[in-house]
Amino acid sequence: MQRIDHIRLMARYNSWMNERLYTAASTLPDEALSAERGAFFGSILGTLNHLVVADRIWLERYAEHPANFQALQVLAGLEKPTRLDQPMAADIRALTLLRRRLDECIEALATEMGEEHLDQPLSYRNMKDVPAQKHFFALLMHLFNHQTHHRGQATTLLSQAGVDVGVTDLLALIPDEL
């Protein structure tokens, strides 16, 4: 599998998993979603919110890529977070809409980019304004790995709240080679 094909698979998986996660989370009342559960970002809603924040930050950085990806133009109308726990929506319903917009953006970016874009370095500043320059493909993999990490936490929190998310494995989307 080519790297670009893997990125596109990960973008589809990201959207698929987020849809499953948000559907499951939406079965709980707002109070249960906001209840402190001892997770890195407190609650189920806090954990899902953090993923929106982080994706928004990384997509903004990706917009600095020399390819000037058109898929990232949608970011211009979205709030820029200034901290990793900044609330991006008042409740799960509003967060779901924002999550879908970001997932559509990630899938469009994966469709737009080509193999030739992956080996370029990307310069950016982190949340503490420290400059960095890193391999673009590695940064894309970080985005997907970060999502998987925190979605795992969210599925655990949902399970503890009595909600089964169902199948979560990437394997479900990898096509058979028969």
Short mmCIF file of N, CA, C and O in Angstrom, two decimals, residues 4 7-8 58-76 105-122 136-137 139-140:
data_model
loop_
_atom_site.label_atom_id
_atom_site.label_comp_id
_atom_site.label_asym_id
_atom_site.label_seq_id
_atom_site.Cartn_x
_atom_site.Cartn_y
_atom_site.Cartn_z
N ILE A 4 0.09 7.36 0.44
CA ILE A 4 -1.08 8.20 0.21
C ILE A 4 -2.36 7.37 0.36
O ILE A 4 -3.38 7.85 0.89
N ILE A 7 -2.97 7.06 4.05
CA ILE A 7 -3.53 8.30 4.59
C ILE A 7 -5.03 8.37 4.30
O ILE A 7 -5.83 8.72 5.17
N ARG A 8 -5.41 8.01 3.10
CA ARG A 8 -6.83 8.04 2.73
C ARG A 8 -7.63 7.02 3.52
O ARG A 8 -8.76 7.30 3.94
N TRP A 58 -3.90 21.21 14.35
CA TRP A 58 -3.04 20.57 13.35
C TRP A 58 -3.46 20.94 11.93
O TRP A 58 -2.60 21.18 11.07
N LEU A 59 -4.74 21.01 11.66
CA LEU A 59 -5.18 21.37 10.31
C LEU A 59 -4.74 22.79 9.97
O LEU A 59 -4.36 23.08 8.84
N GLU A 60 -4.77 23.67 10.96
CA GLU A 60 -4.28 25.05 10.75
C GLU A 60 -2.79 25.03 10.38
O GLU A 60 -2.34 25.76 9.50
N ARG A 61 -2.04 24.19 11.06
CA ARG A 61 -0.61 24.06 10.74
C ARG A 61 -0.43 23.49 9.34
O ARG A 61 0.45 23.94 8.59
N TYR A 62 -1.22 22.48 8.99
CA TYR A 62 -1.11 21.88 7.66
C TYR A 62 -1.42 22.89 6.56
O TYR A 62 -0.95 22.77 5.44
N ALA A 63 -2.22 23.90 6.88
CA ALA A 63 -2.55 24.94 5.90
C ALA A 63 -1.32 25.74 5.49
O ALA A 63 -1.35 26.43 4.47
N GLU A 64 -0.24 25.64 6.25
CA GLU A 64 1.01 26.33 5.92
C GLU A 64 1.87 25.52 4.94
O GLU A 64 2.94 25.97 4.53
N HIS A 65 1.43 24.34 4.57
CA HIS A 65 2.17 23.51 3.61
C HIS A 65 2.30 24.27 2.29
O HIS A 65 1.35 24.95 1.87
N PRO A 66 3.45 24.18 1.64
CA PRO A 66 3.63 24.90 0.37
C PRO A 66 2.61 24.55 -0.71
O PRO A 66 2.39 25.33 -1.64
N ALA A 67 1.96 23.41 -0.62
CA ALA A 67 0.97 23.01 -1.62
C ALA A 67 -0.31 23.84 -1.54
O ALA A 67 -1.12 23.81 -2.46
N ASN A 68 -0.51 24.57 -0.43
CA ASN A 68 -1.69 25.41 -0.26
C ASN A 68 -2.98 24.63 -0.56
O ASN A 68 -3.76 25.00 -1.43
N PHE A 69 -3.20 23.58 0.19
CA PHE A 69 -4.33 22.68 -0.03
C PHE A 69 -5.66 23.42 0.07
O PHE A 69 -5.96 24.07 1.07
N GLN A 70 -6.46 23.30 -0.97
CA GLN A 70 -7.77 23.96 -1.01
C GLN A 70 -8.72 23.40 0.03
O GLN A 70 -9.59 24.11 0.53
N ALA A 71 -8.56 22.14 0.37
CA ALA A 71 -9.45 21.51 1.36
C ALA A 71 -9.39 22.22 2.71
O ALA A 71 -10.34 22.15 3.49
N LEU A 72 -8.30 22.91 2.98
CA LEU A 72 -8.13 23.57 4.27
C LEU A 72 -8.68 24.99 4.30
O LEU A 72 -8.65 25.64 5.35
N GLN A 73 -9.22 25.47 3.20
CA GLN A 73 -9.79 26.81 3.15
C GLN A 73 -10.99 26.94 4.09
O GLN A 73 -11.28 28.03 4.58
N VAL A 74 -11.67 25.84 4.37
CA VAL A 74 -12.83 25.85 5.26
C VAL A 74 -12.45 26.29 6.67
O VAL A 74 -13.29 26.76 7.44
N LEU A 75 -11.19 26.18 7.03
CA LEU A 75 -10.75 26.55 8.37
C LEU A 75 -10.89 28.04 8.66
O LEU A 75 -11.01 28.44 9.82
N ALA A 76 -10.88 28.85 7.63
CA ALA A 76 -10.93 30.30 7.81
C ALA A 76 -12.14 30.74 8.63
O ALA A 76 -12.07 31.71 9.36
N CYS A 105 -13.18 17.83 6.17
CA CYS A 105 -11.96 18.55 5.79
C CYS A 105 -10.77 17.59 5.70
O CYS A 105 -9.99 17.65 4.74
N ILE A 106 -10.63 16.70 6.68
CA ILE A 106 -9.53 15.74 6.69
C ILE A 106 -9.64 14.79 5.50
O ILE A 106 -8.65 14.51 4.81
N GLU A 107 -10.84 14.33 5.20
CA GLU A 107 -11.02 13.44 4.05
C GLU A 107 -10.74 14.18 2.74
O GLU A 107 -10.10 13.62 1.84
N ALA A 108 -11.18 15.42 2.64
CA ALA A 108 -10.91 16.20 1.43
C ALA A 108 -9.41 16.46 1.28
O ALA A 108 -8.87 16.40 0.16
N LEU A 109 -8.74 16.74 2.37
CA LEU A 109 -7.29 16.94 2.34
C LEU A 109 -6.60 15.66 1.86
O LEU A 109 -5.71 15.71 0.99
N ALA A 110 -7.00 14.51 2.38
CA ALA A 110 -6.40 13.24 1.99
C ALA A 110 -6.62 12.96 0.50
O ALA A 110 -5.73 12.42 -0.17
N THR A 111 -7.76 13.37 -0.02
CA THR A 111 -8.06 13.18 -1.43
C THR A 111 -7.24 14.13 -2.29
O THR A 111 -6.76 13.76 -3.36
N GLU A 112 -7.05 15.36 -1.81
CA GLU A 112 -6.35 16.38 -2.59
C GLU A 112 -4.84 16.16 -2.65
O GLU A 112 -4.20 16.42 -3.65
N MET A 113 -4.26 15.70 -1.56
CA MET A 113 -2.80 15.59 -1.52
C MET A 113 -2.31 14.40 -2.33
O MET A 113 -3.05 13.45 -2.58
N GLY A 114 -1.06 14.52 -2.75
CA GLY A 114 -0.42 13.45 -3.50
C GLY A 114 0.85 13.00 -2.81
O GLY A 114 1.35 13.65 -1.88
N GLU A 115 1.38 11.92 -3.29
CA GLU A 115 2.61 11.35 -2.74
C GLU A 115 3.74 12.39 -2.72
O GLU A 115 4.54 12.42 -1.80
N GLU A 116 3.75 13.26 -3.69
CA GLU A 116 4.82 14.27 -3.80
C GLU A 116 4.79 15.30 -2.67
O GLU A 116 5.78 15.99 -2.42
N HIS A 117 3.69 15.42 -1.96
CA HIS A 117 3.57 16.38 -0.86
C HIS A 117 4.08 15.85 0.47
O HIS A 117 4.32 16.61 1.40
N LEU A 118 4.24 14.54 0.57
CA LEU A 118 4.46 13.91 1.87
C LEU A 118 5.85 14.09 2.45
O LEU A 118 6.02 14.07 3.66
N ASP A 119 6.86 14.26 1.61
CA ASP A 119 8.23 14.32 2.11
C ASP A 119 8.73 15.74 2.38
O ASP A 119 9.88 15.92 2.75
N GLN A 120 7.88 16.70 2.22
CA GLN A 120 8.28 18.07 2.50
C GLN A 120 8.26 18.35 4.00
O GLN A 120 7.39 17.86 4.71
N PRO A 121 9.20 19.14 4.47
CA PRO A 121 9.14 19.55 5.88
C PRO A 121 8.05 20.61 6.06
O PRO A 121 7.77 21.38 5.15
N LEU A 122 7.45 20.62 7.23
CA LEU A 122 6.44 21.62 7.56
C LEU A 122 6.94 22.43 8.75
O LEU A 122 7.27 21.85 9.79
N PHE A 136 6.28 16.16 6.94
CA PHE A 136 4.83 16.28 6.80
C PHE A 136 4.12 14.93 6.96
O PHE A 136 3.10 14.84 7.65
N PHE A 137 4.64 13.88 6.35
CA PHE A 137 4.00 12.57 6.48
C PHE A 137 3.95 12.14 7.95
O PHE A 137 2.94 11.65 8.43
N LEU A 139 3.85 14.06 10.52
CA LEU A 139 2.85 14.89 11.21
C LEU A 139 1.43 14.41 10.90
O LEU A 139 0.56 14.47 11.78
N LEU A 140 1.20 13.94 9.69
CA LEU A 140 -0.11 13.37 9.37
C LEU A 140 -0.36 12.11 10.20
O LEU A 140 -1.46 11.92 10.73
#
